Short mmCIF file of N, CA and C in Angstrom, two decimals:
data_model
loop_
_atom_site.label_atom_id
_atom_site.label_comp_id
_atom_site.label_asym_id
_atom_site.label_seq_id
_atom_site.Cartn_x
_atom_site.Cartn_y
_atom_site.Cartn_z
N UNK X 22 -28.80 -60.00 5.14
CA UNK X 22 -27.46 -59.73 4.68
C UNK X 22 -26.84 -58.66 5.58
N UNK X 23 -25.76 -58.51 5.99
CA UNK X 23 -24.70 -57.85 7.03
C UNK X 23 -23.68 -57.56 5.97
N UNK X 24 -23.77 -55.95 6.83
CA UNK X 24 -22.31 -55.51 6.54
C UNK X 24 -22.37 -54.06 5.12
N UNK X 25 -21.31 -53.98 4.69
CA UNK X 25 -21.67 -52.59 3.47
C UNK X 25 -21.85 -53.80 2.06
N UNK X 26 -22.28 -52.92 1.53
CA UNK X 26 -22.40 -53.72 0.01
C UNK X 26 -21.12 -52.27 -1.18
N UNK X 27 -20.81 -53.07 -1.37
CA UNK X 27 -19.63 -52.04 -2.93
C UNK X 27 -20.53 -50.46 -3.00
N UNK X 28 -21.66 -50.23 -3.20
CA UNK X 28 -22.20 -48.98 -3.64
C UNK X 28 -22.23 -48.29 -2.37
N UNK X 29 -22.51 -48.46 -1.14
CA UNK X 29 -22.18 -48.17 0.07
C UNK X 29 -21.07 -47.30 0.16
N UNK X 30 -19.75 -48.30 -0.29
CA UNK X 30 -18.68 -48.06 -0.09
C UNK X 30 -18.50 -46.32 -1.45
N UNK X 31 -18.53 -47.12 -2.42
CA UNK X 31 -18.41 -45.78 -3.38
C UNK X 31 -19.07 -44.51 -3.11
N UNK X 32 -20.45 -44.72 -2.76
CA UNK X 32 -20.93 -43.29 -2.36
C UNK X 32 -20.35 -42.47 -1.17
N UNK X 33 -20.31 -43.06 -0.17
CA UNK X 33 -19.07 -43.03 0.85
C UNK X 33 -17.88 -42.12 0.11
N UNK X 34 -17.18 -42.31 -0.45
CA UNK X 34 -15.94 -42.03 -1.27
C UNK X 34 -16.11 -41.27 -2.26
N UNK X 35 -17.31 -41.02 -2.76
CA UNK X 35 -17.89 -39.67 -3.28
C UNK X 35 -17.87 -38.46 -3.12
N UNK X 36 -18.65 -38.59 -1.43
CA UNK X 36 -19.62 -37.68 -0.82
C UNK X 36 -18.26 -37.51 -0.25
N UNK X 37 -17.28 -37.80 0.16
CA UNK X 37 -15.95 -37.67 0.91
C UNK X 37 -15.00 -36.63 0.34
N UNK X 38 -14.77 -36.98 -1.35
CA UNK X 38 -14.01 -36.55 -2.02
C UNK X 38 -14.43 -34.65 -2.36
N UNK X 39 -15.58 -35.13 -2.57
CA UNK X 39 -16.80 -33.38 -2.78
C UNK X 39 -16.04 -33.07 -1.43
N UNK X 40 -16.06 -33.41 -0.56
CA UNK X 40 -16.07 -32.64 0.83
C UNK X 40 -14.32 -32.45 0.79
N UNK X 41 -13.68 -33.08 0.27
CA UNK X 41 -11.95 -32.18 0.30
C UNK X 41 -12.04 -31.80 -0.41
N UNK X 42 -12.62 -31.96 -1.81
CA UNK X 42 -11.96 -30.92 -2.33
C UNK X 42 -12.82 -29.30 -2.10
N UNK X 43 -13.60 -29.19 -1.71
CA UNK X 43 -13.70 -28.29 -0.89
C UNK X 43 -13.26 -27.27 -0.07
N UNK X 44 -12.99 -28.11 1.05
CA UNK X 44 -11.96 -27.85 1.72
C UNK X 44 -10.38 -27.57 1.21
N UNK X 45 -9.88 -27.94 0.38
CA UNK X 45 -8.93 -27.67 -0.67
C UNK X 45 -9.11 -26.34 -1.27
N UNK X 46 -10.73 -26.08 -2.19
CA UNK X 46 -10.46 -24.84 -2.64
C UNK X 46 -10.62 -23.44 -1.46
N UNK X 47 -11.55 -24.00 -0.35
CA UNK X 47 -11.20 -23.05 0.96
C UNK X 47 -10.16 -22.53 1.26
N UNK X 48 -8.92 -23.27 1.19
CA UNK X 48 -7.97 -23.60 1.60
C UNK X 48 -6.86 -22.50 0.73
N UNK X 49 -6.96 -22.73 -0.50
CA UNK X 49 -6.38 -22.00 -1.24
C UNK X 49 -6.92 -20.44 -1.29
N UNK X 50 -8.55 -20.29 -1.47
CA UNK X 50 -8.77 -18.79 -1.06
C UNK X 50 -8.15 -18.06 -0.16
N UNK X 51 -8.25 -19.02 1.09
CA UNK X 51 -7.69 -18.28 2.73
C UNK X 51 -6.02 -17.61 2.45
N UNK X 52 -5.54 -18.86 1.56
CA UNK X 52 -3.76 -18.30 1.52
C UNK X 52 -4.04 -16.82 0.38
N UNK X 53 -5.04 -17.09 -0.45
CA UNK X 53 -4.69 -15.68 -1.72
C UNK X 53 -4.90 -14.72 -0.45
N UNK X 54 -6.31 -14.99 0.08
CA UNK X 54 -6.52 -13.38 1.04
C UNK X 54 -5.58 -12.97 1.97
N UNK X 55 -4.80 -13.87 2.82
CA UNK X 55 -3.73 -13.27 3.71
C UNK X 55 -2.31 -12.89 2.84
N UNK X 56 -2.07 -13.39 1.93
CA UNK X 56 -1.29 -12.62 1.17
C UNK X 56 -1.48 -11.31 0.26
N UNK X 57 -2.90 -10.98 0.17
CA UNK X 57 -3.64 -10.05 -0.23
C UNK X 57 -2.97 -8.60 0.92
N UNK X 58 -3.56 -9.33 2.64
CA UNK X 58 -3.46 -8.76 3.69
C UNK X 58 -1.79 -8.34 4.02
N UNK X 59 -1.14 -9.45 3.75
CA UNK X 59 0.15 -9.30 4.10
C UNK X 59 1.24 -8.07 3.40
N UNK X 60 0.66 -8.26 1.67
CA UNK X 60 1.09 -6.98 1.15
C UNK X 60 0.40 -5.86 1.24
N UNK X 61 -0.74 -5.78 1.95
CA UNK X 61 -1.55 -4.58 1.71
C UNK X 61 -0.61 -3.92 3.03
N UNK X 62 -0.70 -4.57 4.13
CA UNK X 62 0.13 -3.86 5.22
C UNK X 62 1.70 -3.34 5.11
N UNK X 63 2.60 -4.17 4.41
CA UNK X 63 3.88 -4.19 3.79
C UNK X 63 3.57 -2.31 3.14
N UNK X 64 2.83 -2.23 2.08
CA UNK X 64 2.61 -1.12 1.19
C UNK X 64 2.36 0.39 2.10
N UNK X 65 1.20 -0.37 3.04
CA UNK X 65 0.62 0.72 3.41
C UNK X 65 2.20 1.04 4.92
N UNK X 66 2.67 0.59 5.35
CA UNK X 66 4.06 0.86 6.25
C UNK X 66 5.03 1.77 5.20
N UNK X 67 5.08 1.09 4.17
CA UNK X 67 6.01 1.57 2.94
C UNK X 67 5.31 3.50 2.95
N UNK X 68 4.19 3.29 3.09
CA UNK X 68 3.75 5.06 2.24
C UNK X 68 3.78 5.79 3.72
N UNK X 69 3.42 5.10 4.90
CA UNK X 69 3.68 5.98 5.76
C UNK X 69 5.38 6.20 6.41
N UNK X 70 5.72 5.38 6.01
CA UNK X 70 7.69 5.73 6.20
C UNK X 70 7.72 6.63 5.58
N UNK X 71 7.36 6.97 4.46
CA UNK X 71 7.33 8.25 2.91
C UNK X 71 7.07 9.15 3.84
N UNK X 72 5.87 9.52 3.99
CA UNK X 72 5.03 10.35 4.29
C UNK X 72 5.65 11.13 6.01
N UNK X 73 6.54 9.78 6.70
CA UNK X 73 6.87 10.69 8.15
C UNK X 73 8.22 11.26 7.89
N UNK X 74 8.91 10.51 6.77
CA UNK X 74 10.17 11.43 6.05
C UNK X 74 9.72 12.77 5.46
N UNK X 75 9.10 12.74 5.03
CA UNK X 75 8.57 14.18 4.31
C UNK X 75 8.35 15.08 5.86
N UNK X 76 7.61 14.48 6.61
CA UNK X 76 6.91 15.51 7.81
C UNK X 76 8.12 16.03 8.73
N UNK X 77 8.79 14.79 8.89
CA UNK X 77 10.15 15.13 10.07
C UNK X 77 10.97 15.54 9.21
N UNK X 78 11.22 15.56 8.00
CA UNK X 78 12.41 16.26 7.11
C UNK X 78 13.48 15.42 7.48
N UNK X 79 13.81 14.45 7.97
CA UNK X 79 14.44 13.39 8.24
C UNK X 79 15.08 13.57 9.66
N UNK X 80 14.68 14.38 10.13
CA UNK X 80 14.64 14.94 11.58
C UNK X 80 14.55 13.39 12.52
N UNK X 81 14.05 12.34 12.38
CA UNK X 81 13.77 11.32 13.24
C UNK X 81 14.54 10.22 13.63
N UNK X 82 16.13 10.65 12.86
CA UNK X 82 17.02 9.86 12.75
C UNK X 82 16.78 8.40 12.46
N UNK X 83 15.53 8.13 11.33
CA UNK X 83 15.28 6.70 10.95
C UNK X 83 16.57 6.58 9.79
N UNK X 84 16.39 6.05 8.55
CA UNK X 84 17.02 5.82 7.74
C UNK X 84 17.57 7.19 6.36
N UNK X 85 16.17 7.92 6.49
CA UNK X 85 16.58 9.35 5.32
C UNK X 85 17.25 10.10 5.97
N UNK X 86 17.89 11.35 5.01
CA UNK X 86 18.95 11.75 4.90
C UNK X 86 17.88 12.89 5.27
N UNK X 87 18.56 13.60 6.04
CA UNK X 87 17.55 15.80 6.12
C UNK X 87 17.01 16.10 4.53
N UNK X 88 15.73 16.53 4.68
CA UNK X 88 15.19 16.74 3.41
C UNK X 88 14.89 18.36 3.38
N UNK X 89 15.49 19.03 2.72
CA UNK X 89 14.72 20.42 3.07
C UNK X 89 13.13 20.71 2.40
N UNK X 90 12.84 21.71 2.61
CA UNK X 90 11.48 21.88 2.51
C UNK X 90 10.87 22.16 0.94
N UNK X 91 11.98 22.46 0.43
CA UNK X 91 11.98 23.09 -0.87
C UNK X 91 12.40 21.93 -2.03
N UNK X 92 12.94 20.67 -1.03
CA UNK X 92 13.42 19.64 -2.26
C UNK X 92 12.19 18.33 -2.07
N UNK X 93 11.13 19.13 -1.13
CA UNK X 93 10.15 18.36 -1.43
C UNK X 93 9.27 17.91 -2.52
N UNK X 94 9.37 17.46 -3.68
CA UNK X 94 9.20 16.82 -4.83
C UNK X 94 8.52 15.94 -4.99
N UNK X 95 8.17 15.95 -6.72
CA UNK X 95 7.34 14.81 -6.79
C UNK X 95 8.33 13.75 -7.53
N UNK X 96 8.30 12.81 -6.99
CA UNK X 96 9.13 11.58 -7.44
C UNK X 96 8.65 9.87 -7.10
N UNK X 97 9.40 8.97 -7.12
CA UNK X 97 9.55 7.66 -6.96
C UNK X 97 9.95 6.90 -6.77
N UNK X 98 10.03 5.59 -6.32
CA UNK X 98 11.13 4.79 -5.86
C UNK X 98 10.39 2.94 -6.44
N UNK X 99 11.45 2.44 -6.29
CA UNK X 99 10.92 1.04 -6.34
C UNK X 99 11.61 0.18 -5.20
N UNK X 100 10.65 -0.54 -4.26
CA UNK X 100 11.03 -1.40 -3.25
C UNK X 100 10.75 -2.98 -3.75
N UNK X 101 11.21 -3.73 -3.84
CA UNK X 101 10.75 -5.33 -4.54
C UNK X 101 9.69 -4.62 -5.74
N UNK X 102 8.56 -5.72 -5.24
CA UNK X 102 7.53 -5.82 -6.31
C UNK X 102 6.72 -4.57 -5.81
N UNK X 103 6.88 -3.93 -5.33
CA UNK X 103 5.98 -2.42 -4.59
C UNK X 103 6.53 -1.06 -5.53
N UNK X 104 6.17 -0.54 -6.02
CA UNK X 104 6.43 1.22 -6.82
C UNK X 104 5.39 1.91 -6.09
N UNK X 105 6.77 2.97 -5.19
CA UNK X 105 6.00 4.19 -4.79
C UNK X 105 6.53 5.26 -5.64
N UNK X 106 4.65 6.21 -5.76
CA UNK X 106 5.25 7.21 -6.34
C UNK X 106 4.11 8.65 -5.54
N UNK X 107 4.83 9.61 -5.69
CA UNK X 107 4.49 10.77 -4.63
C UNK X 107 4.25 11.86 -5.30
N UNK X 108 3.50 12.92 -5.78
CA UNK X 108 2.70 13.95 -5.95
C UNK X 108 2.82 14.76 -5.31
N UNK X 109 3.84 16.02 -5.83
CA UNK X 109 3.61 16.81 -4.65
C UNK X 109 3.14 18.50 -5.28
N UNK X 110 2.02 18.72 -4.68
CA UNK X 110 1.44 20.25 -5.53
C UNK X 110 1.74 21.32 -4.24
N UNK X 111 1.71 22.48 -4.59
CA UNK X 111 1.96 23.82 -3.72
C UNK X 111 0.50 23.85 -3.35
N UNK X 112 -0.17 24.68 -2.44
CA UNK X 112 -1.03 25.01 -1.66
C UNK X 112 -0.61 26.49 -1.20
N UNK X 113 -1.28 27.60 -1.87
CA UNK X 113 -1.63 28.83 -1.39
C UNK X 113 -2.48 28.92 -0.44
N UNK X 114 -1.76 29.22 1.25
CA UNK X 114 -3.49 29.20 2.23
C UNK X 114 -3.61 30.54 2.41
N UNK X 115 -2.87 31.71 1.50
CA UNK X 115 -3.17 32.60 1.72
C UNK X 115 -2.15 33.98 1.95
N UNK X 116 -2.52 35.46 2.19
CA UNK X 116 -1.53 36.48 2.05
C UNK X 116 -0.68 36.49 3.49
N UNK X 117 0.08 36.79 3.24
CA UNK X 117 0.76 37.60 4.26
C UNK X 117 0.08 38.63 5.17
N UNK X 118 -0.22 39.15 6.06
CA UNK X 118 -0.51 40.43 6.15
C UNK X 118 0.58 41.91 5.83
N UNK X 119 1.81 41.16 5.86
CA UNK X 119 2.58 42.38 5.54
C UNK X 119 2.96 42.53 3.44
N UNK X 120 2.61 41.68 3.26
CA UNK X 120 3.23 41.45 2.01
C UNK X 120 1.79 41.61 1.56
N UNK X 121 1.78 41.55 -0.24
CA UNK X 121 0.68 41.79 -1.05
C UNK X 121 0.44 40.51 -1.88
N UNK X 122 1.55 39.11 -2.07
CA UNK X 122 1.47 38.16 -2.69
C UNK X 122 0.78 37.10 -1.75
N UNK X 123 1.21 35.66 -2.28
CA UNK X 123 0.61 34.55 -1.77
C UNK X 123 2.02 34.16 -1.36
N UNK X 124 1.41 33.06 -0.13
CA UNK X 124 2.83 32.80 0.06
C UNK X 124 2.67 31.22 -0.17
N UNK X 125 3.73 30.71 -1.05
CA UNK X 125 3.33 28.82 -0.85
C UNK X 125 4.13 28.33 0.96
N UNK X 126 2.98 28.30 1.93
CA UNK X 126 3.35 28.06 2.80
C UNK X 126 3.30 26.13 3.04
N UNK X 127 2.15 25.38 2.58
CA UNK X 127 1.84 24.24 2.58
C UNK X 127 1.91 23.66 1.45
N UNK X 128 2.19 22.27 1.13
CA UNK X 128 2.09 21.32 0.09
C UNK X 128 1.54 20.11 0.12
N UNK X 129 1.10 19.69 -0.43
CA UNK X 129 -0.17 18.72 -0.66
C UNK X 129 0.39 17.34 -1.34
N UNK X 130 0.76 16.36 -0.27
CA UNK X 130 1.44 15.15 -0.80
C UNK X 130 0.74 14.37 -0.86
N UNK X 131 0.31 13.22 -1.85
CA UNK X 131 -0.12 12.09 -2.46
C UNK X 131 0.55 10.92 -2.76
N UNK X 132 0.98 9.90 -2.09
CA UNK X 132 2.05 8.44 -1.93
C UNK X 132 0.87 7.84 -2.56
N UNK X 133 1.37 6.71 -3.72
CA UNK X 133 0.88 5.57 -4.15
C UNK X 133 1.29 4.66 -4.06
N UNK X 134 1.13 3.41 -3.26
CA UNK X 134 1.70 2.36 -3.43
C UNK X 134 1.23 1.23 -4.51
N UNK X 135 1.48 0.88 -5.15
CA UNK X 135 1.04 -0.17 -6.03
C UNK X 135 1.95 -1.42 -6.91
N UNK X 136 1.36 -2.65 -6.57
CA UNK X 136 1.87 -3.91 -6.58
C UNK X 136 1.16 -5.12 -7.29
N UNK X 137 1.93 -5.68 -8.19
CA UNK X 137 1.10 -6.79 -8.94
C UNK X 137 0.61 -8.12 -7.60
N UNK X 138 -0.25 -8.72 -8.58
CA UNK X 138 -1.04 -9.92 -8.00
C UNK X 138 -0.04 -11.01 -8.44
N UNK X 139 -0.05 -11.43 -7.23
CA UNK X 139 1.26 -12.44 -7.07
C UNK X 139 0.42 -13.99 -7.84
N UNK X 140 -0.52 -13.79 -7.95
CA UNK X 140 -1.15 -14.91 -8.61
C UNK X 140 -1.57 -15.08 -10.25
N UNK X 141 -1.74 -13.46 -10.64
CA UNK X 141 -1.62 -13.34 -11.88
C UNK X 141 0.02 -12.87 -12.68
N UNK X 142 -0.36 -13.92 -13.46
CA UNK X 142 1.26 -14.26 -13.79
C UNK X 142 1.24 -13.42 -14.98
N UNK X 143 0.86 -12.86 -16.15
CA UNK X 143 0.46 -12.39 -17.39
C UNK X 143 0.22 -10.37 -17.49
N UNK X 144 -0.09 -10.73 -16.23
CA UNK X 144 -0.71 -8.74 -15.70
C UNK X 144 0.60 -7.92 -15.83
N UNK X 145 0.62 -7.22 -16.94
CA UNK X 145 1.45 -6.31 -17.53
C UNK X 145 1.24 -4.90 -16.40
N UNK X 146 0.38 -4.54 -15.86
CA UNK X 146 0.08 -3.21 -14.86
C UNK X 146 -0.36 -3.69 -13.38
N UNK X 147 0.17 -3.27 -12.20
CA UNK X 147 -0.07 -3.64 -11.51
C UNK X 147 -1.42 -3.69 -10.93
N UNK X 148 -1.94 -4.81 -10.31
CA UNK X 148 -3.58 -4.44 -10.31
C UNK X 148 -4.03 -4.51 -8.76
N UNK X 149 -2.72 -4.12 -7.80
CA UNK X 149 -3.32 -3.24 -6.23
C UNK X 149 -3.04 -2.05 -5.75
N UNK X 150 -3.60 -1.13 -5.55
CA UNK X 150 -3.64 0.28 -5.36
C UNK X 150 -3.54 0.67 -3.71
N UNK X 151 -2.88 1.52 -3.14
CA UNK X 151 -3.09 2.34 -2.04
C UNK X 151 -2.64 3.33 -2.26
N UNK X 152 -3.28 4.97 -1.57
CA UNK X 152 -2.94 5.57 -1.54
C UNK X 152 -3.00 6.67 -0.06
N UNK X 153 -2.17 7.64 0.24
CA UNK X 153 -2.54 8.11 1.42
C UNK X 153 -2.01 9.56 1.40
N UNK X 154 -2.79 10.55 1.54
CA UNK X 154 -2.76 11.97 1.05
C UNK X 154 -2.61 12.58 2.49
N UNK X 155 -1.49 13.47 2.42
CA UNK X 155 -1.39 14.77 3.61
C UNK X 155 -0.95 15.97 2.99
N UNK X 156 -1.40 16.87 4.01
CA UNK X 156 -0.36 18.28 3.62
C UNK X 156 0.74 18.62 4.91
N UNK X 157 1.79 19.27 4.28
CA UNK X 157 2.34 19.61 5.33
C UNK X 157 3.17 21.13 5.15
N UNK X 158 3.26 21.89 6.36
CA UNK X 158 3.41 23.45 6.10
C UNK X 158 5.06 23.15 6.17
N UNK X 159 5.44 24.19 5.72
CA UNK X 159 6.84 24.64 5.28
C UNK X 159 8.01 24.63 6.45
N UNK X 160 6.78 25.18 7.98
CA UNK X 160 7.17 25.23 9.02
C UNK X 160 7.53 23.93 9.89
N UNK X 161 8.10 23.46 10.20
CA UNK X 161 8.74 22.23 10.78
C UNK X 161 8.54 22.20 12.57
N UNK X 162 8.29 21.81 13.40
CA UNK X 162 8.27 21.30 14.61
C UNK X 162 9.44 20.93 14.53
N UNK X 163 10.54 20.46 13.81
CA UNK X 163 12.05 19.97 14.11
C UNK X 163 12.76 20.70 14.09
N UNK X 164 12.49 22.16 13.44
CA UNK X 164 13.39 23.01 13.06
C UNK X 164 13.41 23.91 14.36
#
């Protein structure tokens, strides 16, 4: 006898189907992770724009307005689906030599970026985190 017989054919078309869909759910992982990647970079650009506004005091002629040193604050913003929010504490590094107090010369900034999962549809809190911590002294290189 020559040729395939019917069960030939079906197992064929089995062993085929296992193998896309496979490739199918591959397929779909690869897109969650580069969109994973795509906002993680989006966020993390987002906190360092923050973070070189704070340093240049808007000295860099990007988009902020002159920030003085003293209206450095803790606050927030919302960009799309991204909420940054910023922490900002005083830092005593110490006396004067002419004076007898502390002086708040440095401050200690903390940017959070954080953004829901574009795949979970139900997630009431956002469930991706970045964050990126500097200090910066009172004293300015722009000034």
């Amino acid at each position: 006898m020559r040729g395939v017989g019917l069960v030939e054919v079906l197992l064929s078309l089995v062993l085929l189907s296992v193998g896309l869909l496979g490739l199918t759910k591959l397929h779909v992982f690869v897109e969650q992770q580069s969109n994973f990647a795509q906002q993680s970079i989006t966020a993390l650009a987002m906190a360092e724009a923050q973070l070189e506004a704070f340093r240049t005091r808007g000295a860099s002629g990007g988009t902020y307005a002159p920030i003085a040193y003293d209206d450095i604050t803790t606050g927030q913003q919302t960009h799309g689906m991204f909420q940054i929010d910023w922490r900002v504490t005083e830092l005593d590094v110490g006396t004067s030599p002419l004076e007898e107090s502390a002086q708040n010369e440095a401050k200690k900034i903390v940017i959070s970026v954080s953004w829901p999962d574009r795949f979970c549809l139900d997630c009431s809190e956002p469930s991706h985190h970045l964050s990126l911590t500097t200090i910066i002294s009172q004293y300015s290189e722009f000034d």
